C-alpha cells in the first residue's frame, strides 16, 4: 500500500467511494445554479428549455473534462493529491477563466469572419439544429483543452510544492480536507464560473423591432428621442402656429384695405 502522508489525503482518495460521492453532489449543486440563472432571466428573453440545454451542456462537457483532468494530474505524483487538485482548481478559476474568455472571443471572431452561422455560440438555427450544438460543443471542448494545457505548463514552474505544503497542511483530518477540496471550494467557485461563462456563450438578445414610418425604418429608441424633444418644446410649435395665423390674418386685412371702393350715383 502506498504510504499516506502525515497531513492530507492519501493517494487514490479522490477516486474513492467518499470522493466520488462528493463529486456527484458537487455536480448536482453546481449545475443547479444554471437552473437558477435561467429563472432569473427576464421573461421576454428567457431561453426555451431546449436552447437552455444546448447552452449549459457545453459547460457540462467542458467542466467534466477539466475535473477529470485535474483528478488525473493530482494522482501522478506522490504529493498530497488534495492540495494538488486545489492548486489546479484555483489556477483554472483565475488564469483559466481568462484563457476561456480569450478563447471564446477569438473563436467567435473567426466563425463570424468566416460566416459559419451555426458555429456562433448560442445560435442553433430556427428550428434549433442538433448539428449546430455538436459543432459548438467541439469548439468549446477545444478551448478547454487549450486552457488545461496552458495550466499544466504553468504547474511545471518550480515553487508550487512549497505552496502545496502550506495550503492545506494545517488540516489534520483527511476527510475534512477532502470535503473542502472536492465540495466546498469547488461549489462556490464553480457557481460563479458557470454563471459568468453561461452569460458569455449564450445568445445575446437585442431589441430588433422597428417601426416603418413614411417608407423609412425608425427604431423605437429614435422615435422616443424625437418625441421627447417635441415634448420639451411644446410652446414653440404652438406660438409658431399662432404667429402664422396672425400673419395670414394681417395680410388678408391689408388686401381688403387696398381694394378701391366705388359709389353708385343715381
PDB file of N, CA and C in Angstrom, residues 177-259:
ATOM      1  N   UNK A 177     -10.377  17.554   4.811  1.00  0.00           N
ATOM      2  CA  UNK A 177      -9.646  18.137   3.683  1.00  0.00           C
ATOM      3  C   UNK A 177     -10.297  17.752   2.361  1.00  0.00           C
ATOM      4  N   UNK A 178     -10.756  16.519   2.264  1.00  0.00           N
ATOM      5  CA  UNK A 178     -11.413  16.068   1.040  1.00  0.00           C
ATOM      6  C   UNK A 178     -12.721  16.825   0.807  1.00  0.00           C
ATOM      7  N   UNK A 179     -13.468  17.077   1.880  1.00  0.00           N
ATOM      8  CA  UNK A 179     -14.723  17.829   1.751  1.00  0.00           C
ATOM      9  C   UNK A 179     -14.452  19.253   1.288  1.00  0.00           C
ATOM     10  N   UNK A 180     -13.432  19.896   1.868  1.00  0.00           N
ATOM     11  CA  UNK A 180     -13.094  21.262   1.467  1.00  0.00           C
ATOM     12  C   UNK A 180     -12.635  21.330   0.017  1.00  0.00           C
ATOM     13  N   UNK A 181     -11.802  20.361  -0.377  1.00  0.00           N
ATOM     14  CA  UNK A 181     -11.195  20.401  -1.709  1.00  0.00           C
ATOM     15  C   UNK A 181     -12.175  19.977  -2.792  1.00  0.00           C
ATOM     16  N   UNK A 182     -12.995  18.981  -2.511  1.00  0.00           N
ATOM     17  CA  UNK A 182     -13.856  18.408  -3.545  1.00  0.00           C
ATOM     18  C   UNK A 182     -15.284  18.930  -3.543  1.00  0.00           C
ATOM     19  N   UNK A 183     -15.670  19.694  -2.496  1.00  0.00           N
ATOM     20  CA  UNK A 183     -17.055  20.159  -2.465  1.00  0.00           C
ATOM     21  C   UNK A 183     -17.182  21.650  -2.158  1.00  0.00           C
ATOM     22  N   UNK A 184     -16.677  22.095  -1.001  1.00  0.00           N
ATOM     23  CA  UNK A 184     -16.950  23.457  -0.539  1.00  0.00           C
ATOM     24  C   UNK A 184     -16.356  24.495  -1.479  1.00  0.00           C
ATOM     25  N   UNK A 185     -15.039  24.437  -1.677  1.00  0.00           N
ATOM     26  CA  UNK A 185     -14.378  25.424  -2.536  1.00  0.00           C
ATOM     27  C   UNK A 185     -14.837  25.293  -3.995  1.00  0.00           C
ATOM     28  N   UNK A 186     -14.880  24.073  -4.578  1.00  0.00           N
ATOM     29  CA  UNK A 186     -15.341  23.980  -5.970  1.00  0.00           C
ATOM     30  C   UNK A 186     -16.782  24.446  -6.179  1.00  0.00           C
ATOM     31  N   UNK A 187     -17.658  24.225  -5.203  1.00  0.00           N
ATOM     32  CA  UNK A 187     -19.044  24.650  -5.374  1.00  0.00           C
ATOM     33  C   UNK A 187     -19.143  26.173  -5.478  1.00  0.00           C
ATOM     34  N   UNK A 188     -18.441  26.870  -4.590  1.00  0.00           N
ATOM     35  CA  UNK A 188     -18.501  28.337  -4.607  1.00  0.00           C
ATOM     36  C   UNK A 188     -17.915  28.881  -5.909  1.00  0.00           C
ATOM     37  N   UNK A 189     -16.739  28.373  -6.277  1.00  0.00           N
ATOM     38  CA  UNK A 189     -16.064  28.897  -7.461  1.00  0.00           C
ATOM     39  C   UNK A 189     -16.793  28.471  -8.735  1.00  0.00           C
ATOM     40  N   UNK A 190     -17.253  27.226  -8.798  1.00  0.00           N
ATOM     41  CA  UNK A 190     -17.958  26.752  -9.995  1.00  0.00           C
ATOM     42  C   UNK A 190     -19.265  27.501 -10.216  1.00  0.00           C
ATOM     43  N   UNK A 191     -19.968  27.828  -9.137  1.00  0.00           N
ATOM     44  CA  UNK A 191     -21.219  28.574  -9.284  1.00  0.00           C
ATOM     45  C   UNK A 191     -20.963  29.916  -9.958  1.00  0.00           C
ATOM     46  N   UNK A 192     -19.885  30.591  -9.556  1.00  0.00           N
ATOM     47  CA  UNK A 192     -19.543  31.879 -10.179  1.00  0.00           C
ATOM     48  C   UNK A 192     -19.103  31.682 -11.623  1.00  0.00           C
ATOM     49  N   UNK A 193     -18.252  30.667 -11.859  1.00  0.00           N
ATOM     50  CA  UNK A 193     -17.747  30.426 -13.205  1.00  0.00           C
ATOM     51  C   UNK A 193     -18.862  30.041 -14.171  1.00  0.00           C
ATOM     52  N   UNK A 194     -19.768  29.163 -13.750  1.00  0.00           N
ATOM     53  CA  UNK A 194     -20.862  28.742 -14.617  1.00  0.00           C
ATOM     54  C   UNK A 194     -21.756  29.927 -14.977  1.00  0.00           C
ATOM     55  N   UNK A 195     -22.008  30.793 -14.016  1.00  0.00           N
ATOM     56  CA  UNK A 195     -22.865  31.951 -14.251  1.00  0.00           C
ATOM     57  C   UNK A 195     -22.218  32.879 -15.285  1.00  0.00           C
ATOM     58  N   UNK A 196     -20.902  33.135 -15.104  1.00  0.00           N
ATOM     59  CA  UNK A 196     -20.199  34.056 -15.996  1.00  0.00           C
ATOM     60  C   UNK A 196     -20.073  33.472 -17.401  1.00  0.00           C
ATOM     61  N   UNK A 197     -19.653  32.200 -17.496  1.00  0.00           N
ATOM     62  CA  UNK A 197     -19.442  31.578 -18.800  1.00  0.00           C
ATOM     63  C   UNK A 197     -20.767  31.419 -19.540  1.00  0.00           C
ATOM     64  N   UNK A 198     -21.846  31.117 -18.823  1.00  0.00           N
ATOM     65  CA  UNK A 198     -23.151  30.996 -19.481  1.00  0.00           C
ATOM     66  C   UNK A 198     -23.571  32.330 -20.092  1.00  0.00           C
ATOM     67  N   UNK A 199     -23.314  33.421 -19.381  1.00  0.00           N
ATOM     68  CA  UNK A 199     -23.613  34.740 -19.948  1.00  0.00           C
ATOM     69  C   UNK A 199     -22.719  35.048 -21.146  1.00  0.00           C
ATOM     70  N   UNK A 200     -21.532  34.434 -21.179  1.00  0.00           N
ATOM     71  CA  UNK A 200     -20.595  34.698 -22.265  1.00  0.00           C
ATOM     72  C   UNK A 200     -20.962  33.958 -23.542  1.00  0.00           C
ATOM     73  N   UNK A 201     -21.455  32.723 -23.413  1.00  0.00           N
ATOM     74  CA  UNK A 201     -21.688  31.905 -24.607  1.00  0.00           C
ATOM     75  C   UNK A 201     -23.147  31.829 -25.007  1.00  0.00           C
ATOM     76  N   UNK A 202     -24.068  32.395 -24.218  1.00  0.00           N
ATOM     77  CA  UNK A 202     -25.474  32.367 -24.599  1.00  0.00           C
ATOM     78  C   UNK A 202     -25.733  33.412 -25.677  1.00  0.00           C
ATOM     79  N   UNK A 203     -26.871  33.262 -26.352  1.00  0.00           N
ATOM     80  CA  UNK A 203     -27.247  34.224 -27.384  1.00  0.00           C
ATOM     81  C   UNK A 203     -27.601  35.554 -26.741  1.00  0.00           C
ATOM     82  N   UNK A 204     -27.089  36.635 -27.322  1.00  0.00           N
ATOM     83  CA  UNK A 204     -27.376  37.969 -26.810  1.00  0.00           C
ATOM     84  C   UNK A 204     -28.631  38.498 -27.488  1.00  0.00           C
ATOM     85  N   UNK A 205     -29.717  38.612 -26.723  1.00  0.00           N
ATOM     86  CA  UNK A 205     -30.975  39.108 -27.273  1.00  0.00           C
ATOM     87  C   UNK A 205     -30.945  40.628 -27.296  1.00  0.00           C
ATOM     88  N   UNK A 206     -31.240  41.177 -28.465  1.00  0.00           N
ATOM     89  CA  UNK A 206     -31.301  42.618 -28.621  1.00  0.00           C
ATOM     90  C   UNK A 206     -32.662  43.005 -29.176  1.00  0.00           C
ATOM     91  N   UNK A 207     -33.031  44.242 -28.965  1.00  0.00           N
ATOM     92  CA  UNK A 207     -34.330  44.717 -29.443  1.00  0.00           C
ATOM     93  C   UNK A 207     -34.240  44.938 -30.939  1.00  0.00           C
ATOM     94  N   UNK A 208     -35.002  44.162 -31.700  1.00  0.00           N
ATOM     95  CA  UNK A 208     -34.927  44.200 -33.146  1.00  0.00           C
ATOM     96  C   UNK A 208     -36.184  44.790 -33.790  1.00  0.00           C
ATOM     97  N   UNK A 209     -37.181  45.119 -32.976  1.00  0.00           N
ATOM     98  CA  UNK A 209     -38.418  45.621 -33.561  1.00  0.00           C
ATOM     99  C   UNK A 209     -38.210  47.047 -34.040  1.00  0.00           C
ATOM    100  N   UNK A 210     -38.705  47.356 -35.261  1.00  0.00           N
ATOM    101  CA  UNK A 210     -38.583  48.669 -35.859  1.00  0.00           C
ATOM    102  C   UNK A 210     -39.943  49.135 -36.320  1.00  0.00           C
ATOM    103  N   UNK A 211     -40.052  50.396 -36.550  1.00  0.00           N
ATOM    104  CA  UNK A 211     -41.306  50.982 -36.993  1.00  0.00           C
ATOM    105  C   UNK A 211     -41.103  51.569 -38.370  1.00  0.00           C
ATOM    106  N   UNK A 212     -42.036  51.298 -39.283  1.00  0.00           N
ATOM    107  CA  UNK A 212     -41.962  51.789 -40.643  1.00  0.00           C
ATOM    108  C   UNK A 212     -42.866  53.022 -40.741  1.00  0.00           C
ATOM    109  N   UNK A 213     -42.236  54.177 -40.858  1.00  0.00           N
ATOM    110  CA  UNK A 213     -42.973  55.421 -40.904  1.00  0.00           C
ATOM    111  C   UNK A 213     -42.612  56.138 -42.194  1.00  0.00           C
ATOM    112  N   UNK A 214     -43.644  56.363 -43.045  1.00  0.00           N
ATOM    113  CA  UNK A 214     -43.448  57.071 -44.315  1.00  0.00           C
ATOM    114  C   UNK A 214     -42.372  56.428 -45.183  1.00  0.00           C
ATOM    115  N   UNK A 215     -42.338  55.096 -45.176  1.00  0.00           N
ATOM    116  CA  UNK A 215     -41.391  54.392 -46.032  1.00  0.00           C
ATOM    117  C   UNK A 215     -39.998  54.285 -45.475  1.00  0.00           C
ATOM    118  N   UNK A 216     -39.716  54.827 -44.291  1.00  0.00           N
ATOM    119  CA  UNK A 216     -38.377  54.744 -43.702  1.00  0.00           C
ATOM    120  C   UNK A 216     -38.454  53.955 -42.413  1.00  0.00           C
ATOM    121  N   UNK A 217     -37.377  53.300 -42.075  1.00  0.00           N
ATOM    122  CA  UNK A 217     -37.320  52.466 -40.883  1.00  0.00           C
ATOM    123  C   UNK A 217     -36.807  53.295 -39.724  1.00  0.00           C
ATOM    124  N   UNK A 218     -37.553  53.257 -38.611  1.00  0.00           N
ATOM    125  CA  UNK A 218     -37.195  54.052 -37.451  1.00  0.00           C
ATOM    126  C   UNK A 218     -37.208  53.142 -36.236  1.00  0.00           C
ATOM    127  N   UNK A 219     -36.179  53.164 -35.439  1.00  0.00           N
ATOM    128  CA  UNK A 219     -36.106  52.351 -34.245  1.00  0.00           C
ATOM    129  C   UNK A 219     -36.915  52.997 -33.145  1.00  0.00           C
ATOM    130  N   UNK A 220     -37.433  52.204 -32.188  1.00  0.00           N
ATOM    131  CA  UNK A 220     -38.205  52.779 -31.089  1.00  0.00           C
ATOM    132  C   UNK A 220     -37.402  53.792 -30.291  1.00  0.00           C
ATOM    133  N   UNK A 221     -36.073  53.566 -30.155  1.00  0.00           N
ATOM    134  CA  UNK A 221     -35.256  54.496 -29.388  1.00  0.00           C
ATOM    135  C   UNK A 221     -35.201  55.861 -30.061  1.00  0.00           C
ATOM    136  N   UNK A 222     -35.041  55.860 -31.416  1.00  0.00           N
ATOM    137  CA  UNK A 222     -35.005  57.124 -32.138  1.00  0.00           C
ATOM    138  C   UNK A 222     -36.341  57.833 -32.052  1.00  0.00           C
ATOM    139  N   UNK A 223     -37.412  57.035 -32.108  1.00  0.00           N
ATOM    140  CA  UNK A 223     -38.735  57.645 -32.031  1.00  0.00           C
ATOM    141  C   UNK A 223     -38.962  58.261 -30.664  1.00  0.00           C
ATOM    142  N   UNK A 224     -38.520  57.563 -29.595  1.00  0.00           N
ATOM    143  CA  UNK A 224     -38.684  58.123 -28.261  1.00  0.00           C
ATOM    144  C   UNK A 224     -37.872  59.391 -28.096  1.00  0.00           C
ATOM    145  N   UNK A 225     -36.682  59.442 -28.700  1.00  0.00           N
ATOM    146  CA  UNK A 225     -35.849  60.642 -28.609  1.00  0.00           C
ATOM    147  C   UNK A 225     -36.527  61.823 -29.287  1.00  0.00           C
ATOM    148  N   UNK A 226     -37.113  61.569 -30.475  1.00  0.00           N
ATOM    149  CA  UNK A 226     -37.786  62.637 -31.198  1.00  0.00           C
ATOM    150  C   UNK A 226     -39.014  63.126 -30.441  1.00  0.00           C
ATOM    151  N   UNK A 227     -39.760  62.178 -29.864  1.00  0.00           N
ATOM    152  CA  UNK A 227     -40.943  62.573 -29.112  1.00  0.00           C
ATOM    153  C   UNK A 227     -40.567  63.376 -27.882  1.00  0.00           C
ATOM    154  N   UNK A 228     -39.453  62.990 -27.233  1.00  0.00           N
ATOM    155  CA  UNK A 228     -39.036  63.738 -26.048  1.00  0.00           C
ATOM    156  C   UNK A 228     -38.630  65.151 -26.413  1.00  0.00           C
ATOM    157  N   UNK A 229     -37.997  65.333 -27.570  1.00  0.00           N
ATOM    158  CA  UNK A 229     -37.633  66.674 -27.998  1.00  0.00           C
ATOM    159  C   UNK A 229     -38.871  67.520 -28.265  1.00  0.00           C
ATOM    160  N   UNK A 230     -39.896  66.923 -28.846  1.00  0.00           N
ATOM    161  CA  UNK A 230     -41.130  67.650 -29.103  1.00  0.00           C
ATOM    162  C   UNK A 230     -41.819  68.027 -27.808  1.00  0.00           C
ATOM    163  N   UNK A 231     -41.828  67.104 -26.842  1.00  0.00           N
ATOM    164  CA  UNK A 231     -42.476  67.381 -25.573  1.00  0.00           C
ATOM    165  C   UNK A 231     -41.738  68.431 -24.769  1.00  0.00           C
ATOM    166  N   UNK A 232     -40.431  68.518 -24.957  1.00  0.00           N
ATOM    167  CA  UNK A 232     -39.669  69.512 -24.220  1.00  0.00           C
ATOM    168  C   UNK A 232     -39.912  70.918 -24.720  1.00  0.00           C
ATOM    169  N   UNK A 233     -40.394  71.098 -25.971  1.00  0.00           N
ATOM    170  CA  UNK A 233     -40.626  72.436 -26.513  1.00  0.00           C
ATOM    171  C   UNK A 233     -42.002  72.535 -27.156  1.00  0.00           C
ATOM    172  N   UNK A 234     -43.074  72.385 -26.377  1.00  0.00           N
ATOM    173  CA  UNK A 234     -44.423  72.453 -26.964  1.00  0.00           C
ATOM    174  C   UNK A 234     -44.842  73.875 -27.285  1.00  0.00           C
ATOM    175  N   UNK A 235     -44.347  74.852 -26.496  1.00  0.00           N
ATOM    176  CA  UNK A 235     -44.777  76.226 -26.688  1.00  0.00           C
ATOM    177  C   UNK A 235     -44.289  76.794 -28.005  1.00  0.00           C
ATOM    178  N   UNK A 236     -43.112  76.332 -28.429  1.00  0.00           N
ATOM    179  CA  UNK A 236     -42.541  76.861 -29.658  1.00  0.00           C
ATOM    180  C   UNK A 236     -43.441  76.551 -30.847  1.00  0.00           C
ATOM    181  N   UNK A 237     -43.928  75.331 -30.930  1.00  0.00           N
ATOM    182  CA  UNK A 237     -44.789  74.957 -32.039  1.00  0.00           C
ATOM    183  C   UNK A 237     -46.120  75.688 -31.967  1.00  0.00           C
ATOM    184  N   UNK A 238     -46.626  75.835 -30.723  1.00  0.00           N
ATOM    185  CA  UNK A 238     -47.917  76.489 -30.567  1.00  0.00           C
ATOM    186  C   UNK A 238     -47.820  77.966 -30.941  1.00  0.00           C
ATOM    187  N   UNK A 239     -46.756  78.613 -30.478  1.00  0.00           N
ATOM    188  CA  UNK A 239     -46.575  80.034 -30.785  1.00  0.00           C
ATOM    189  C   UNK A 239     -46.361  80.239 -32.270  1.00  0.00           C
ATOM    190  N   UNK A 240     -45.613  79.292 -32.872  1.00  0.00           N
ATOM    191  CA  UNK A 240     -45.354  79.432 -34.294  1.00  0.00           C
ATOM    192  C   UNK A 240     -46.642  79.301 -35.100  1.00  0.00           C
ATOM    193  N   UNK A 241     -47.521  78.369 -34.707  1.00  0.00           N
ATOM    194  CA  UNK A 241     -48.785  78.210 -35.414  1.00  0.00           C
ATOM    195  C   UNK A 241     -49.660  79.444 -35.241  1.00  0.00           C
ATOM    196  N   UNK A 242     -49.667  80.004 -34.008  1.00  0.00           N
ATOM    197  CA  UNK A 242     -50.463  81.207 -33.782  1.00  0.00           C
ATOM    198  C   UNK A 242     -49.925  82.384 -34.571  1.00  0.00           C
ATOM    199  N   UNK A 243     -48.573  82.528 -34.619  1.00  0.00           N
ATOM    200  CA  UNK A 243     -47.992  83.637 -35.371  1.00  0.00           C
ATOM    201  C   UNK A 243     -48.293  83.511 -36.855  1.00  0.00           C
ATOM    202  N   UNK A 244     -48.287  82.259 -37.353  1.00  0.00           N
ATOM    203  CA  UNK A 244     -48.633  82.066 -38.759  1.00  0.00           C
ATOM    204  C   UNK A 244     -50.061  82.496 -39.043  1.00  0.00           C
ATOM    205  N   UNK A 245     -50.976  82.179 -38.114  1.00  0.00           N
ATOM    206  CA  UNK A 245     -52.353  82.581 -38.296  1.00  0.00           C
ATOM    207  C   UNK A 245     -52.502  84.102 -38.236  1.00  0.00           C
ATOM    208  N   UNK A 246     -51.761  84.731 -37.307  1.00  0.00           N
ATOM    209  CA  UNK A 246     -51.841  86.190 -37.188  1.00  0.00           C
ATOM    210  C   UNK A 246     -51.321  86.866 -38.445  1.00  0.00           C
ATOM    211  N   UNK A 247     -50.205  86.367 -38.974  1.00  0.00           N
ATOM    212  CA  UNK A 247     -49.615  86.967 -40.177  1.00  0.00           C
ATOM    213  C   UNK A 247     -50.565  86.837 -41.361  1.00  0.00           C
ATOM    214  N   UNK A 248     -51.164  85.630 -41.491  1.00  0.00           N
ATOM    215  CA  UNK A 248     -52.105  85.444 -42.587  1.00  0.00           C
ATOM    216  C   UNK A 248     -53.322  86.349 -42.429  1.00  0.00           C
ATOM    217  N   UNK A 249     -53.767  86.599 -41.189  1.00  0.00           N
ATOM    218  CA  UNK A 249     -54.893  87.479 -40.949  1.00  0.00           C
ATOM    219  C   UNK A 249     -54.576  88.927 -41.308  1.00  0.00           C
ATOM    220  N   UNK A 250     -53.339  89.350 -40.942  1.00  0.00           N
ATOM    221  CA  UNK A 250     -52.938  90.713 -41.270  1.00  0.00           C
ATOM    222  C   UNK A 250     -52.833  90.914 -42.765  1.00  0.00           C
ATOM    223  N   UNK A 251     -52.317  89.922 -43.451  1.00  0.00           N
ATOM    224  CA  UNK A 251     -52.213  90.020 -44.909  1.00  0.00           C
ATOM    225  C   UNK A 251     -53.588  90.150 -45.545  1.00  0.00           C
ATOM    226  N   UNK A 252     -54.532  89.367 -45.031  1.00  0.00           N
ATOM    227  CA  UNK A 252     -55.883  89.450 -45.569  1.00  0.00           C
ATOM    228  C   UNK A 252     -56.510  90.811 -45.324  1.00  0.00           C
ATOM    229  N   UNK A 253     -56.257  91.410 -44.158  1.00  0.00           N
ATOM    230  CA  UNK A 253     -56.794  92.730 -43.836  1.00  0.00           C
ATOM    231  C   UNK A 253     -56.213  93.819 -44.725  1.00  0.00           C
ATOM    232  N   UNK A 254     -54.886  93.711 -44.963  1.00  0.00           N
ATOM    233  CA  UNK A 254     -54.228  94.695 -45.826  1.00  0.00           C
ATOM    234  C   UNK A 254     -54.757  94.633 -47.246  1.00  0.00           C
ATOM    235  N   UNK A 255     -55.004  93.417 -47.715  1.00  0.00           N
ATOM    236  CA  UNK A 255     -55.539  93.287 -49.072  1.00  0.00           C
ATOM    237  C   UNK A 255     -56.923  93.895 -49.169  1.00  0.00           C
ATOM    238  N   UNK A 256     -57.715  93.744 -48.138  1.00  0.00           N
ATOM    239  CA  UNK A 256     -59.051  94.340 -48.146  1.00  0.00           C
ATOM    240  C   UNK A 256     -58.976  95.866 -48.130  1.00  0.00           C
ATOM    241  N   UNK A 257     -57.993  96.380 -47.368  1.00  0.00           N
ATOM    242  CA  UNK A 257     -57.883  97.837 -47.277  1.00  0.00           C
ATOM    243  C   UNK A 257     -57.390  98.440 -48.584  1.00  0.00           C
ATOM    244  N   UNK A 258     -56.597  97.740 -49.345  1.00  0.00           N
ATOM    245  CA  UNK A 258     -56.047  98.249 -50.574  1.00  0.00           C
ATOM    246  C   UNK A 258     -57.056  98.200 -51.731  1.00  0.00           C
ATOM    247  N   UNK A 259     -58.121  97.441 -51.607  1.00  0.00           N
ATOM    248  CA  UNK A 259     -59.098  97.346 -52.687  1.00  0.00           C
ATOM    249  C   UNK A 259     -59.856  98.682 -52.812  1.00  0.00           C
TER     250      UNK A 259
END
